[in-house]
XYZ file of C-alpha atoms in Angstrom:
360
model
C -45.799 -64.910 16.800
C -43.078 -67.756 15.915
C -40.192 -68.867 17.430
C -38.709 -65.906 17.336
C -40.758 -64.157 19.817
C -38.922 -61.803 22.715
C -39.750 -62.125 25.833
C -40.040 -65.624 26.644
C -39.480 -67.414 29.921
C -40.173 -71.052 31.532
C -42.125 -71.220 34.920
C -41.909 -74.991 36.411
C -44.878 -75.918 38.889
C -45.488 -78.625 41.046
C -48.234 -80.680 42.030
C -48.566 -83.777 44.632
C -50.142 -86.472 42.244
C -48.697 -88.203 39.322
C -49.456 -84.999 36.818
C -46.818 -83.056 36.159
C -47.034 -79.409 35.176
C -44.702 -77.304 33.312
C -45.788 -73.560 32.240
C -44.496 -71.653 29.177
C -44.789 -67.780 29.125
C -43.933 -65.992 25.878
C -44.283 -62.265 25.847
C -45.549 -60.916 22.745
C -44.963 -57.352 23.904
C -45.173 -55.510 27.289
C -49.079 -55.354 27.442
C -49.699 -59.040 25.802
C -48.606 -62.286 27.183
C -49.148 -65.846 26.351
C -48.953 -68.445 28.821
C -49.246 -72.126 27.733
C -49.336 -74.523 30.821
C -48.291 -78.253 29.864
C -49.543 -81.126 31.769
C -48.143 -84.906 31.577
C -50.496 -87.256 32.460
C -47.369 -89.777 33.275
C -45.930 -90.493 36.119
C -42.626 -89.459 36.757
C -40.066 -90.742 33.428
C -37.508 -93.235 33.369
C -34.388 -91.609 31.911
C -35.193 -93.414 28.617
C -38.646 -92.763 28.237
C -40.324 -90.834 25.147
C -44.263 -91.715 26.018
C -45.192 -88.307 27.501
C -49.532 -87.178 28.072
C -49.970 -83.737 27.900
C -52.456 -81.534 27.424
C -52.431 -77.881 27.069
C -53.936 -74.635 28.624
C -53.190 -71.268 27.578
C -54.449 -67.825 29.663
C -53.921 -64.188 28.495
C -54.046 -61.756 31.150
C -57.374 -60.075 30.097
C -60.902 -61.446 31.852
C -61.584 -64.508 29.400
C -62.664 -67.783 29.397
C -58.692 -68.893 28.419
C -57.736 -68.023 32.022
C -56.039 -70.673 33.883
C -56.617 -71.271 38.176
C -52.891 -70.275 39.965
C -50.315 -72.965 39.557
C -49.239 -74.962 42.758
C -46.067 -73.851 43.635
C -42.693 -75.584 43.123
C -39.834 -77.482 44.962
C -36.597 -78.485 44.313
C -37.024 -81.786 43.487
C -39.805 -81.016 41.480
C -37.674 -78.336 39.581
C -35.551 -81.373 38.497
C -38.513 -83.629 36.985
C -39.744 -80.608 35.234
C -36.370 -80.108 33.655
C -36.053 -83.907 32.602
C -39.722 -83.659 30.974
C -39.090 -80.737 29.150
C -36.056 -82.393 27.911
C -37.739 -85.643 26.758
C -39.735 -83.167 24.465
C -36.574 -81.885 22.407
C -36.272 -84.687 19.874
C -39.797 -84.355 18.907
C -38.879 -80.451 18.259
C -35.921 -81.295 16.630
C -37.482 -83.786 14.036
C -40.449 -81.920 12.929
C -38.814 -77.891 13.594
C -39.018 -76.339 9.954
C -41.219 -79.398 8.723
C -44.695 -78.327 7.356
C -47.867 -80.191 8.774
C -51.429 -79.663 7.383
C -53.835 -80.481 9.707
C -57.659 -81.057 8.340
C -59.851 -79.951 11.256
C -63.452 -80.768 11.653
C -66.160 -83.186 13.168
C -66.697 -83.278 17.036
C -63.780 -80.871 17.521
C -65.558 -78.108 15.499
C -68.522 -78.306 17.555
C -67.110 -78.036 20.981
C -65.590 -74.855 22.287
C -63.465 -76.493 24.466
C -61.954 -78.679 21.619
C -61.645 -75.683 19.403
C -59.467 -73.952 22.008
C -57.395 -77.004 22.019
C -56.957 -77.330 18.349
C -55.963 -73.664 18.228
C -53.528 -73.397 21.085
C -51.840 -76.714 19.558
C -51.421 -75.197 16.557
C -50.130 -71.633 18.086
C -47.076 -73.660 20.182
C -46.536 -75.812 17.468
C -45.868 -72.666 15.459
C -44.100 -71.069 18.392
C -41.220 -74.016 18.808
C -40.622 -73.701 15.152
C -43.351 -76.067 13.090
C -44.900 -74.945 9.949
C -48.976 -75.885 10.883
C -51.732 -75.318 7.653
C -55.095 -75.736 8.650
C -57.725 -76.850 6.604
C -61.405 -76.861 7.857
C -64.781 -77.871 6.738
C -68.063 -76.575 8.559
C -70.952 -78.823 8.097
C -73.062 -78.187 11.100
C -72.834 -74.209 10.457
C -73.633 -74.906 7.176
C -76.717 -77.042 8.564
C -77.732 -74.365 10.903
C -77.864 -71.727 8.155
C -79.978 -73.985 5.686
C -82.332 -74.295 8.071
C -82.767 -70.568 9.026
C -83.299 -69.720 5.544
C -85.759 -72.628 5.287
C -83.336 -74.988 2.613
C -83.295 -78.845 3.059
C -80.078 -80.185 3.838
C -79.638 -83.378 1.593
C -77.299 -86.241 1.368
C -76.487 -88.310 -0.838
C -73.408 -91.298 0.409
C -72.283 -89.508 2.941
C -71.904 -86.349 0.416
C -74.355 -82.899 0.337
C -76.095 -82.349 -2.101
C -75.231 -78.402 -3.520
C -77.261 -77.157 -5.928
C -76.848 -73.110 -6.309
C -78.564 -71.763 -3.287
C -77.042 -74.598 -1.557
C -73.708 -73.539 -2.505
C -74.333 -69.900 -1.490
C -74.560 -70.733 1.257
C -71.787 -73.141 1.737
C -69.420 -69.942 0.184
C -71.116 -67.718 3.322
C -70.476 -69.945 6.397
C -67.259 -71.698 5.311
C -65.159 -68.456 3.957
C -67.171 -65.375 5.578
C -67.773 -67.471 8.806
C -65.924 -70.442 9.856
C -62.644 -69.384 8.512
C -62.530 -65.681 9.671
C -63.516 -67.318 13.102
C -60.448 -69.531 13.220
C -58.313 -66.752 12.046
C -59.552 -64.554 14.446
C -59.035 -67.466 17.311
C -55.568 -68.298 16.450
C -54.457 -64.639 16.073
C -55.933 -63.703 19.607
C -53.988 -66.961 21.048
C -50.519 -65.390 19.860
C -49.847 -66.538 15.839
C -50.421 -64.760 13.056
C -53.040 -66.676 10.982
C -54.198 -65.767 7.046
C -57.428 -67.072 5.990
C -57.869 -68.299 2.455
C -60.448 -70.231 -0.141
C -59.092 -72.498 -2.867
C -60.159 -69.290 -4.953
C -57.702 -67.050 -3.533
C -53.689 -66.654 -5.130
C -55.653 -69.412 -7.409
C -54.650 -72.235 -4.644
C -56.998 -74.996 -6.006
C -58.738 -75.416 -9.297
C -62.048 -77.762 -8.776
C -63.719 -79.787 -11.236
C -66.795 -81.728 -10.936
C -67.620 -84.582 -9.484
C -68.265 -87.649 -11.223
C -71.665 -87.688 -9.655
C -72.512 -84.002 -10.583
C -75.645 -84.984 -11.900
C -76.929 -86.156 -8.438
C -74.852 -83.607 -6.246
C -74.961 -80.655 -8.214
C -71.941 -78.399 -7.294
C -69.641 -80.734 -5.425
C -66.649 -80.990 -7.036
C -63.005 -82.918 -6.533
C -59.359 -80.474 -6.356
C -58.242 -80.615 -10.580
C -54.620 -79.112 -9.807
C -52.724 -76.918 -6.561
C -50.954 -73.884 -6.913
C -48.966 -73.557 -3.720
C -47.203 -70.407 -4.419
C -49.749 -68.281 -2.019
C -48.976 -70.711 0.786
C -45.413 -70.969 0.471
C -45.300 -67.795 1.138
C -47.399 -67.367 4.129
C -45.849 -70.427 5.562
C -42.136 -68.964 4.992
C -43.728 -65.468 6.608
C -43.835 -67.855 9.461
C -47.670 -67.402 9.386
C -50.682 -70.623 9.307
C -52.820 -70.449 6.434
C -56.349 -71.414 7.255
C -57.848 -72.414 4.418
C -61.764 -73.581 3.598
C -62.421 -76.010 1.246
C -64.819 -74.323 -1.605
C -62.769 -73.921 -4.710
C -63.685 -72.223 -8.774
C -63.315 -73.937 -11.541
C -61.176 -72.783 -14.684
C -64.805 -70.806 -15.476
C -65.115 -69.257 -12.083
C -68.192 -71.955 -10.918
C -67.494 -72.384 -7.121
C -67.584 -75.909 -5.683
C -68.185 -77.470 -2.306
C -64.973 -79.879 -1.611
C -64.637 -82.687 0.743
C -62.183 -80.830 3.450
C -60.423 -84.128 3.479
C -59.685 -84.469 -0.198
C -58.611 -80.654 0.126
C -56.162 -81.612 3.329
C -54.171 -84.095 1.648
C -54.143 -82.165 -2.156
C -52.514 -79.626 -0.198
C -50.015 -81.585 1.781
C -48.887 -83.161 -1.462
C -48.300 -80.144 -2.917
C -46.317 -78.544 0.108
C -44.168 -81.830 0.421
C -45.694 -81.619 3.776
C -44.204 -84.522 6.496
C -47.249 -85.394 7.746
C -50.853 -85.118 7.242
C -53.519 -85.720 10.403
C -56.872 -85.503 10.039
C -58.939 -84.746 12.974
C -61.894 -86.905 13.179
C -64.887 -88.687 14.970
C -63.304 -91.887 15.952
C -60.722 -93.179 17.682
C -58.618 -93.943 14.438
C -58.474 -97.330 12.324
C -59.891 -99.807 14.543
C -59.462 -104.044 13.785
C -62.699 -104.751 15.078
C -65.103 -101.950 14.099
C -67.173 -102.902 17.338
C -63.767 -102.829 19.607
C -62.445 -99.351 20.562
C -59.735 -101.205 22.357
C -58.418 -102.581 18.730
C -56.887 -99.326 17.685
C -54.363 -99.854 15.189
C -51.349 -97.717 15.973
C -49.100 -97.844 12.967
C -49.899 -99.215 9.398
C -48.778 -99.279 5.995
C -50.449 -98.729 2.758
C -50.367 -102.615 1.751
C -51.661 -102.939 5.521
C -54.822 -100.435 5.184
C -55.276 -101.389 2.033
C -55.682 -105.080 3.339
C -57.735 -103.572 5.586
C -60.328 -102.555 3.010
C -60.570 -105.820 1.197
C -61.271 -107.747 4.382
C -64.087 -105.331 5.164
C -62.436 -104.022 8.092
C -62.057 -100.308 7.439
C -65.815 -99.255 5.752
C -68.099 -96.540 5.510
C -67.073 -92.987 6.193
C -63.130 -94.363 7.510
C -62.854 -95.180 3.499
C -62.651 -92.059 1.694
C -60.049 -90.996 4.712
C -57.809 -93.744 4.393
C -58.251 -93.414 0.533
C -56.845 -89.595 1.072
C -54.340 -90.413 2.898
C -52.773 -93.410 0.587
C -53.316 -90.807 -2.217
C -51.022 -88.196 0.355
C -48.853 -90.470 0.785
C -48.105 -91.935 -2.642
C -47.651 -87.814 -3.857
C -44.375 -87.567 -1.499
C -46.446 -87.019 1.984
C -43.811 -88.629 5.188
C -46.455 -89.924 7.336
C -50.850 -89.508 7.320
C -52.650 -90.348 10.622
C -56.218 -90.270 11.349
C -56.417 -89.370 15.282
C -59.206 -88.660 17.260
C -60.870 -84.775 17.436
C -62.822 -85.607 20.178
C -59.689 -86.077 22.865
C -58.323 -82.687 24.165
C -55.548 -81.837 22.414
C -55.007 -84.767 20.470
C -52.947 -83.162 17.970
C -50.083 -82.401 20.401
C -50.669 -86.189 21.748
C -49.589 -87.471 17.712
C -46.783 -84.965 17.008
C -44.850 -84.654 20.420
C -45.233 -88.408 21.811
C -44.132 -91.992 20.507
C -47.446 -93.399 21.295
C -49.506 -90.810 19.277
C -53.036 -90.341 19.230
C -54.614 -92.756 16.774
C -53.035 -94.152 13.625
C -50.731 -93.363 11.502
C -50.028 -94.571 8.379
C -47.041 -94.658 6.392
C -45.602 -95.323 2.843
């Protein structure tokens, strides 16, 4: 379903604390409705204000766990607020309406099924008010669960598994058989039309080894992107799902950092922004601070950064991604926290975002 849809009408409801609720029905036909109910965590705006909270819950009418508790009901004055917040959120759909965004989701928010519903149902009404979402996913703790049901060690090796060829069986199984057909199946129930994909399909990414093949076996990096599948599911007005195992020109499959994958992709749609979902709260100034978020950077900034020793470990090969993104025509890369309930909707449709973003 995209913006297009028939059918749709806004319900306002009140409540008596500072959160303010505004619910969205779109009717995909006359048995199947989607309702998305929008909560601001702010208390009431200032005529000028941008810096909205929300989160997002969306019920179908079947028996499910997506099924929302009856909305208080609404008064006048409340009818007013509710008109002025959903106003504040028109620039935001105005800027980014018929901009592509690939989002790399994994980590904590793969784990939880509450934080996969969020992830989905942000990327269904981001679809829905006219955004072009691609998903790209990973899957390392299916992958882990697997291995150890068919008795394989999982092995590491810098932060990087180690694939040799039953490894990467396996890897092919749970990411493109399992994960993906999951998500796809998720996002089509919440109202979108999702396609899931491999690098190997429409020959979307060529892979070529790594430089440490030797040690990691069949991990490889993205050689070269043929967007011509996508573009065409994205101009459908579909979301490509895509996991990140890819062939090489001789047909070898590779395991790929979902990552690297995310922002090879991005650069290759022209996409205006790339987030990756992650573990943490986003670039932090003091690594021991969560208070020291950085907000907004630029690639001399991160870079900085890095030489001072204050973005290390895992937050390197992200940051490296994104300045790579960004350098190949990407607008904007932010690395916002998976863990937070609809973070995703908290970086694209507020000022204040939802970790940082960095910029050219």
């Amino acid at each position: 379903m995209g913006a297009t849809a028939t059918g749709k009408s806004l319900h306002f409801c009140s409540s008596q604390d500072p959160l303010s609720f505004l619910s969205l029905t779109m009717t995909k036909s006359k048995a199947e409705t989607l309702n998305l109910n929008f909560r601001f965590s702010k208390p009431p705006l200032t005529p000028n204000s941008r810096r909205l909270r929300l989160s997002i819950r969306a019920s179908s009418p079947s028996s499910t766990a997506l099924n929302d508790p009856p909305l208080p009901s609404l008064t006048n004055s409340d009818l007013q607020l509710r008109v002025r917040i959903l106003s504040e959120s028109l620039p935001y759909i105005q800027k980014f309406r018929g901009k592509t965004i690939v989002v790399k989701y994994g980590g904590a928010a793969m784990k939880s099924a509450e934080l996969k519903a969020s992830v989905v149902r942000d990327l269904v009404l981001l679809s829905c008010v006219g955004l072009r979402p691609v998903l790209v996913h990973g899957g390392g703790p299916e992958i882990n669960v697997l291995l150890n049901q068919l008795n394989i060690p999982a092995q590491f090796r810098d932060g990087l598994r180690v694939t040799d060829a039953r490894t990467m069986e396996v890897v092919s199984m749970v990411l493109v058989g399992k994960v993906n057909k999951d998500l796809v199946s998720r996002i089509n129930y919440a109202g979108a039309t999702a396609v899931g994909l491999s690098g190997m399909d429409g020959r979307l990414l060529v892979a070529r080894p790594s430089p440490n093949a030797a040690q990691l076996g069949f991990v490889g990096e993205v050689a070269r992107v043929d967007p011509t599948v996508l573009q065409t599911i994205v101009d459908n007005g579909s979301i490509p799902v895509i996991a990140s195992v890819a062939a090489d020109e001789y047909g070898q499959p590779y395991n790929i950092n979902a990552d690297t994958v995310a922002g090879e992709v991005a650069a290759a749609l022209g996409a205006e922004k790339l987030i990756l979902l992650t573990d943490v709260a986003g670039i932090l100034r003091n690594r021991e601070d969560p208070g020291s978020l950085v907000k907004e950077i630029d690639i001399k900034g991160v870079k900085k950064m890095i030489e001072e020793g204050k973005v290390g470990g895992g937050m390197i090969p992200k940051v490296n991604c994104c300045i790579r993104s960004l350098d190949q025509g990407v607008t904007t890369a932010s690395i916002i926290d998976g863990r937070v309930e609809h973070s995703l909707l908290h970086e694209i449709m507020t000022d204040e975002g939802a970790g940082t973003m960095i910029t050219g």
